[in-house]
Amino acid sequence: MLLPTLREEVLKANQEIARRGLAPHTFGNVSGIDRSGQEPLVVIKPSGVDYATMKPEDLVITDLDGRIKEGSLRPSSDLDTHTLLYREFPQIGGVVHTHSEFATAWAQACRPIPFLGTTHADYFHGPVPVTDPLTEAEVNEAYVRNTGAVIARRFKEGGLDPVALPGVLVAGHAPFAWGKSPMEAVEHADVLEYIARLAFRSVLLGAAEAGLPAYVGQHHYLRKHGPKATYGQK
Ligand SMILES: O=C(CO)[C@@H](O)[C@H](O)COP(=O)(O)O
């Protein structure tokens, strides 16, 4: 993907998380990556800039280690999480961080979103995982980079597939979601908030946390993503 097109898509994606109510104030950020050139380049939201006034030239371009290549504004304060996820999950092309209400509530409760319905199963093949809380050492050493590290650790140690589970809850913080592109990452962040709200209400109504029978979840996930889709545990 050429950078000018990626810039436009990352700008639109950042405006979309605001328009969809997923990012009150500036509590959220979207990035995209262009892996087509010799050096992968990340395009990310500038820190603290109002989505409504954001322009393509405000976006910041960095390399995969977060070194700024282009841009006069400060990159999002979550840059190191985004770049670590691009290094750890080579399949992804876009990352979204939001503070959407219900997904953030599950993250603050340090509880995974249970696998309760087919709406969930269409997009997330399994409970939406929650990370371990960062240790004091991880917070003090590098909070943002270690936020990415605990996400990567949760998927690696859990044998989880970031394609079949395109999002996570960072314990005590809020959700991150990803996809093949910035706009697909926004779709996943939007669905994550919707299934978080549904699960919250279902649990209040007494839904068994045992959740959906595996065969129903698998049927719906494969129906949406095709018989060759990767899903579930690796
Ligand atoms: O999680 C946080 C703060 O808790 C951040 O996501 C900010 O809410 C957004 O920061 P910028 O992207 O504007 O730097």
CSV table of C-alpha atoms and ligand atoms in Angstrom, one decimal:
chain,number,residue,atom,x,y,z
A,1,MET,CA,0.0,0.0,0.0
A,2,LEU,CA,1.5,3.4,-0.9
A,3,LEU,CA,1.9,5.8,2.0
A,4,PRO,CA,-0.4,8.5,0.7
A,5,THR,CA,-3.3,6.0,0.5
A,6,LEU,CA,-2.3,4.6,3.9
A,7,ARG,CA,-2.2,8.1,5.4
A,8,GLU,CA,-5.8,8.7,4.1
A,9,GLU,CA,-7.0,5.4,5.5
A,10,VAL,CA,-5.3,6.0,8.9
A,11,LEU,CA,-6.9,9.4,9.1
A,12,LYS,CA,-10.3,8.1,8.2
A,13,ALA,CA,-9.9,5.2,10.7
A,14,ASN,CA,-9.0,7.7,13.6
A,15,GLN,CA,-12.1,9.8,12.7
A,16,GLU,CA,-14.2,6.6,12.6
A,17,ILE,CA,-13.4,5.6,16.2
A,18,ALA,CA,-14.5,9.1,17.3
A,19,ARG,CA,-17.6,9.0,15.1
A,20,ARG,CA,-18.6,5.6,16.4
A,21,GLY,CA,-18.2,6.7,20.0
A,22,LEU,CA,-15.3,4.3,20.7
A,23,ALA,CA,-12.9,7.1,21.7
A,24,PRO,CA,-14.2,9.8,23.9
A,25,HIS,CA,-12.0,13.0,24.0
A,26,THR,CA,-8.8,11.7,22.4
A,27,PHE,CA,-8.8,8.4,24.3
A,28,GLY,CA,-7.9,6.2,21.4
A,29,ASN,CA,-5.6,5.9,18.4
A,30,VAL,CA,-5.2,4.0,15.1
A,31,SER,CA,-2.2,3.2,13.0
A,32,GLY,CA,-1.4,1.3,9.8
A,33,ILE,CA,1.7,-0.3,8.4
A,34,ASP,CA,3.1,-0.4,4.9
A,35,ARG,CA,5.2,-3.6,4.6
A,36,SER,CA,5.6,-3.3,0.9
A,37,GLY,CA,8.8,-1.4,0.8
A,38,GLN,CA,12.4,-2.3,1.8
A,39,GLU,CA,11.7,-0.8,5.3
A,40,PRO,CA,8.2,-1.3,6.9
A,41,LEU,CA,6.7,2.1,7.8
A,42,VAL,CA,4.1,2.8,10.4
A,43,VAL,CA,1.6,5.7,10.1
A,44,ILE,CA,0.0,6.7,13.4
A,45,LYS,CA,-2.2,9.4,14.9
A,46,PRO,CA,-0.5,12.4,16.5
A,47,SER,CA,-0.8,12.6,20.3
A,48,GLY,CA,-3.6,14.6,21.7
A,49,VAL,CA,-4.9,16.0,18.5
A,50,ASP,CA,-8.7,16.5,18.1
A,51,TYR,CA,-10.0,13.9,15.5
A,52,ALA,CA,-12.2,16.6,14.0
A,53,THR,CA,-9.4,18.9,13.0
A,54,MET,CA,-6.8,16.2,12.2
A,55,LYS,CA,-5.3,16.4,8.7
A,56,PRO,CA,-3.3,13.8,6.7
A,57,GLU,CA,-0.1,15.8,7.2
A,58,ASP,CA,-0.5,15.7,11.0
A,59,LEU,CA,0.0,11.9,11.0
A,60,VAL,CA,3.4,10.7,12.1
A,61,ILE,CA,5.5,8.1,10.1
A,62,THR,CA,7.9,5.9,12.0
A,63,ASP,CA,9.9,2.8,11.4
A,64,LEU,CA,9.1,-0.5,13.0
A,65,ASP,CA,11.1,0.5,16.1
A,66,GLY,CA,9.2,3.7,16.5
A,67,ARG,CA,12.0,6.0,15.2
A,68,ILE,CA,10.3,9.1,13.5
A,69,LYS,CA,10.8,9.3,9.8
A,70,GLU,CA,8.3,12.0,9.0
A,71,GLY,CA,6.0,14.4,10.9
A,72,SER,CA,6.3,17.4,13.1
A,73,LEU,CA,3.9,16.4,15.8
A,74,ARG,CA,4.4,13.9,18.7
A,75,PRO,CA,3.3,10.4,17.8
A,76,SER,CA,0.5,8.8,19.8
A,77,SER,CA,1.6,8.0,23.4
A,78,ASP,CA,0.8,4.3,22.6
A,79,LEU,CA,3.3,4.1,19.6
A,80,ASP,CA,5.5,1.5,21.3
A,81,THR,CA,2.5,-0.8,21.8
A,82,HIS,CA,1.5,-0.5,18.1
A,83,THR,CA,5.0,-1.1,16.8
A,84,LEU,CA,5.6,-4.1,19.1
A,85,LEU,CA,2.3,-5.6,17.9
A,86,TYR,CA,3.4,-5.1,14.2
A,87,ARG,CA,6.7,-6.9,15.0
A,88,GLU,CA,5.0,-9.7,16.9
A,89,PHE,CA,2.0,-10.2,14.6
A,90,PRO,CA,3.3,-10.0,11.0
A,91,GLN,CA,-0.2,-10.9,9.7
A,92,ILE,CA,-1.7,-7.5,10.7
A,93,GLY,CA,-1.8,-4.2,8.9
A,94,GLY,CA,-3.7,-2.0,11.3
A,95,VAL,CA,-3.9,-1.5,15.1
A,96,VAL,CA,-6.6,0.3,17.1
A,97,HIS,CA,-6.6,1.3,20.8
A,98,THR,CA,-9.8,2.6,22.3
A,99,HIS,CA,-11.4,3.3,25.7
A,100,SER,CA,-14.8,2.1,24.6
A,101,GLU,CA,-17.0,1.8,27.6
A,102,PHE,CA,-18.0,-1.9,28.0
A,103,ALA,CA,-14.7,-3.4,26.7
A,104,THR,CA,-12.9,-1.1,29.0
A,105,ALA,CA,-15.1,-2.2,31.9
A,106,TRP,CA,-14.2,-5.9,31.3
A,107,ALA,CA,-10.5,-4.9,31.0
A,108,GLN,CA,-10.7,-3.0,34.4
A,109,ALA,CA,-12.4,-6.1,35.9
A,110,CYS,CA,-9.5,-8.1,34.5
A,111,ARG,CA,-12.0,-10.6,33.1
A,112,PRO,CA,-12.1,-12.1,29.5
A,113,ILE,CA,-15.2,-11.5,27.6
A,114,PRO,CA,-17.0,-14.9,27.7
A,115,PHE,CA,-17.9,-16.7,24.4
A,116,LEU,CA,-21.6,-16.4,24.8
A,117,GLY,CA,-23.2,-16.0,21.3
A,118,THR,CA,-23.0,-16.3,17.6
A,119,THR,CA,-22.5,-12.5,17.2
A,120,HIS,CA,-19.2,-13.0,19.1
A,121,ALA,CA,-18.3,-16.2,17.2
A,122,ASP,CA,-18.6,-14.5,13.9
A,123,TYR,CA,-15.6,-12.4,14.6
A,124,PHE,CA,-13.8,-13.7,17.7
A,125,HIS,CA,-13.3,-17.5,17.8
A,126,GLY,CA,-13.2,-17.9,21.6
A,127,PRO,CA,-13.3,-15.7,24.7
A,128,VAL,CA,-11.7,-12.3,24.1
A,129,PRO,CA,-8.6,-12.7,26.2
A,130,VAL,CA,-7.4,-10.4,29.0
A,131,THR,CA,-3.7,-9.9,29.7
A,132,ASP,CA,-2.0,-10.3,33.0
A,133,PRO,CA,-1.6,-7.0,34.8
A,134,LEU,CA,1.8,-5.4,34.2
A,135,THR,CA,4.2,-5.9,37.0
A,136,GLU,CA,5.6,-2.9,38.9
A,137,ALA,CA,8.9,-3.5,37.2
A,138,GLU,CA,7.2,-3.6,33.8
A,139,VAL,CA,5.3,-0.3,34.6
A,140,ASN,CA,8.4,1.4,35.8
A,141,GLU,CA,10.7,0.1,33.0
A,142,ALA,CA,8.5,1.1,30.0
A,143,TYR,CA,4.7,1.1,30.5
A,144,VAL,CA,3.7,1.5,26.8
A,145,ARG,CA,6.2,-0.9,25.3
A,146,ASN,CA,5.5,-3.5,28.1
A,147,THR,CA,1.8,-3.1,27.4
A,148,GLY,CA,2.5,-4.6,23.9
A,149,ALA,CA,4.8,-7.2,25.5
A,150,VAL,CA,2.0,-8.5,27.9
A,151,ILE,CA,-0.3,-8.7,24.9
A,152,ALA,CA,2.2,-10.7,22.9
A,153,ARG,CA,3.0,-12.9,25.9
A,154,ARG,CA,-0.7,-13.6,26.4
A,155,PHE,CA,-1.1,-14.8,22.8
A,156,LYS,CA,2.2,-16.7,22.7
A,157,GLU,CA,1.8,-18.5,26.0
A,158,GLY,CA,-1.9,-19.1,25.4
A,159,GLY,CA,-1.3,-20.5,21.9
A,160,LEU,CA,-3.8,-18.0,20.6
A,161,ASP,CA,-4.2,-17.0,17.0
A,162,PRO,CA,-4.3,-13.2,16.4
A,163,VAL,CA,-6.2,-13.7,13.2
A,164,ALA,CA,-9.0,-15.7,14.9
A,165,LEU,CA,-8.9,-13.4,18.0
A,166,PRO,CA,-8.3,-9.9,16.5
A,167,GLY,CA,-8.4,-8.1,19.8
A,168,VAL,CA,-7.4,-8.2,23.5
A,169,LEU,CA,-8.2,-6.5,26.8
A,170,VAL,CA,-5.2,-5.0,28.6
A,171,ALA,CA,-5.9,-5.6,32.3
A,172,GLY,CA,-6.6,-2.4,34.2
A,173,HIS,CA,-6.4,-0.4,31.0
A,174,ALA,CA,-8.6,-0.9,27.9
A,175,PRO,CA,-8.9,-2.8,24.6
A,176,PHE,CA,-6.6,-3.1,21.6
A,177,ALA,CA,-7.8,-4.6,18.3
A,178,TRP,CA,-6.2,-5.2,15.0
A,179,GLY,CA,-6.9,-6.4,11.4
A,180,LYS,CA,-5.5,-6.7,7.9
A,181,SER,CA,-6.0,-2.9,7.5
A,182,PRO,CA,-6.7,0.1,9.7
A,183,MET,CA,-10.3,0.1,8.8
A,184,GLU,CA,-10.7,-3.7,9.4
A,185,ALA,CA,-9.1,-3.0,12.8
A,186,VAL,CA,-11.7,-0.3,13.5
A,187,GLU,CA,-14.5,-2.8,12.5
A,188,HIS,CA,-13.0,-5.3,15.0
A,189,ALA,CA,-12.8,-2.7,17.7
A,190,ASP,CA,-16.4,-1.8,17.1
A,191,VAL,CA,-17.6,-5.4,17.2
A,192,LEU,CA,-15.5,-5.9,20.4
A,193,GLU,CA,-17.4,-3.1,22.1
A,194,TYR,CA,-20.7,-4.5,20.9
A,195,ILE,CA,-20.0,-8.0,22.2
A,196,ALA,CA,-18.6,-6.6,25.4
A,197,ARG,CA,-22.0,-4.8,25.9
A,198,LEU,CA,-24.0,-7.9,25.0
A,199,ALA,CA,-21.9,-10.1,27.3
A,200,PHE,CA,-22.2,-7.7,30.2
A,201,ARG,CA,-26.0,-7.8,29.9
A,202,SER,CA,-26.1,-11.5,29.3
A,203,VAL,CA,-24.1,-12.2,32.4
A,204,LEU,CA,-26.4,-9.8,34.4
A,205,LEU,CA,-29.3,-11.9,33.1
A,206,GLY,CA,-27.6,-15.0,34.4
A,207,ALA,CA,-25.8,-16.4,31.3
A,208,ALA,CA,-23.7,-19.3,32.2
A,209,GLU,CA,-20.0,-18.3,31.8
A,210,ALA,CA,-19.6,-21.8,30.2
A,211,GLY,CA,-20.7,-20.0,27.1
A,212,LEU,CA,-21.5,-21.2,23.6
A,213,PRO,CA,-20.9,-24.8,22.7
A,214,ALA,CA,-17.6,-25.1,20.8
A,215,TYR,CA,-19.3,-26.6,17.7
A,216,VAL,CA,-21.7,-23.6,17.4
A,217,GLY,CA,-18.8,-21.1,17.7
A,218,GLN,CA,-16.8,-23.0,15.2
A,219,HIS,CA,-19.7,-23.3,12.7
A,220,HIS,CA,-20.3,-19.5,12.8
A,221,TYR,CA,-16.7,-18.5,12.6
A,222,LEU,CA,-16.0,-20.8,9.7
A,223,ARG,CA,-19.3,-19.8,8.0
A,224,LYS,CA,-18.1,-16.1,8.0
A,225,HIS,CA,-14.4,-16.6,7.3
A,226,GLY,CA,-14.5,-19.6,5.0
A,227,PRO,CA,-13.6,-23.3,5.6
A,228,LYS,CA,-9.9,-22.6,5.4
A,229,ALA,CA,-9.9,-19.9,8.1
A,230,THR,CA,-7.5,-20.3,11.0
A,231,TYR,CA,-9.4,-20.3,14.2
A,232,GLY,CA,-9.2,-21.1,17.9
A,233,GLN,CA,-6.1,-22.3,19.6
A,234,LYS,CA,-3.1,-22.8,17.4
B,1,LIG,O1,-4.5,4.9,27.0
B,1,LIG,C1,-4.3,6.1,26.9
B,1,LIG,C2,-4.3,6.9,28.1
B,1,LIG,O2,-4.7,6.1,29.2
B,1,LIG,C3,-4.0,6.7,25.6
B,1,LIG,O3,-4.6,5.9,24.6
B,1,LIG,C4,-4.6,8.1,25.3
B,1,LIG,O4,-5.9,8.1,25.7
B,1,LIG,C5,-4.5,8.5,23.9
B,1,LIG,O5,-3.3,9.1,23.7
B,1,LIG,P1,-2.8,9.7,22.4
B,1,LIG,O6,-2.9,8.7,21.3
B,1,LIG,O7,-3.6,10.9,22.1
B,1,LIG,O8,-1.3,10.0,22.7
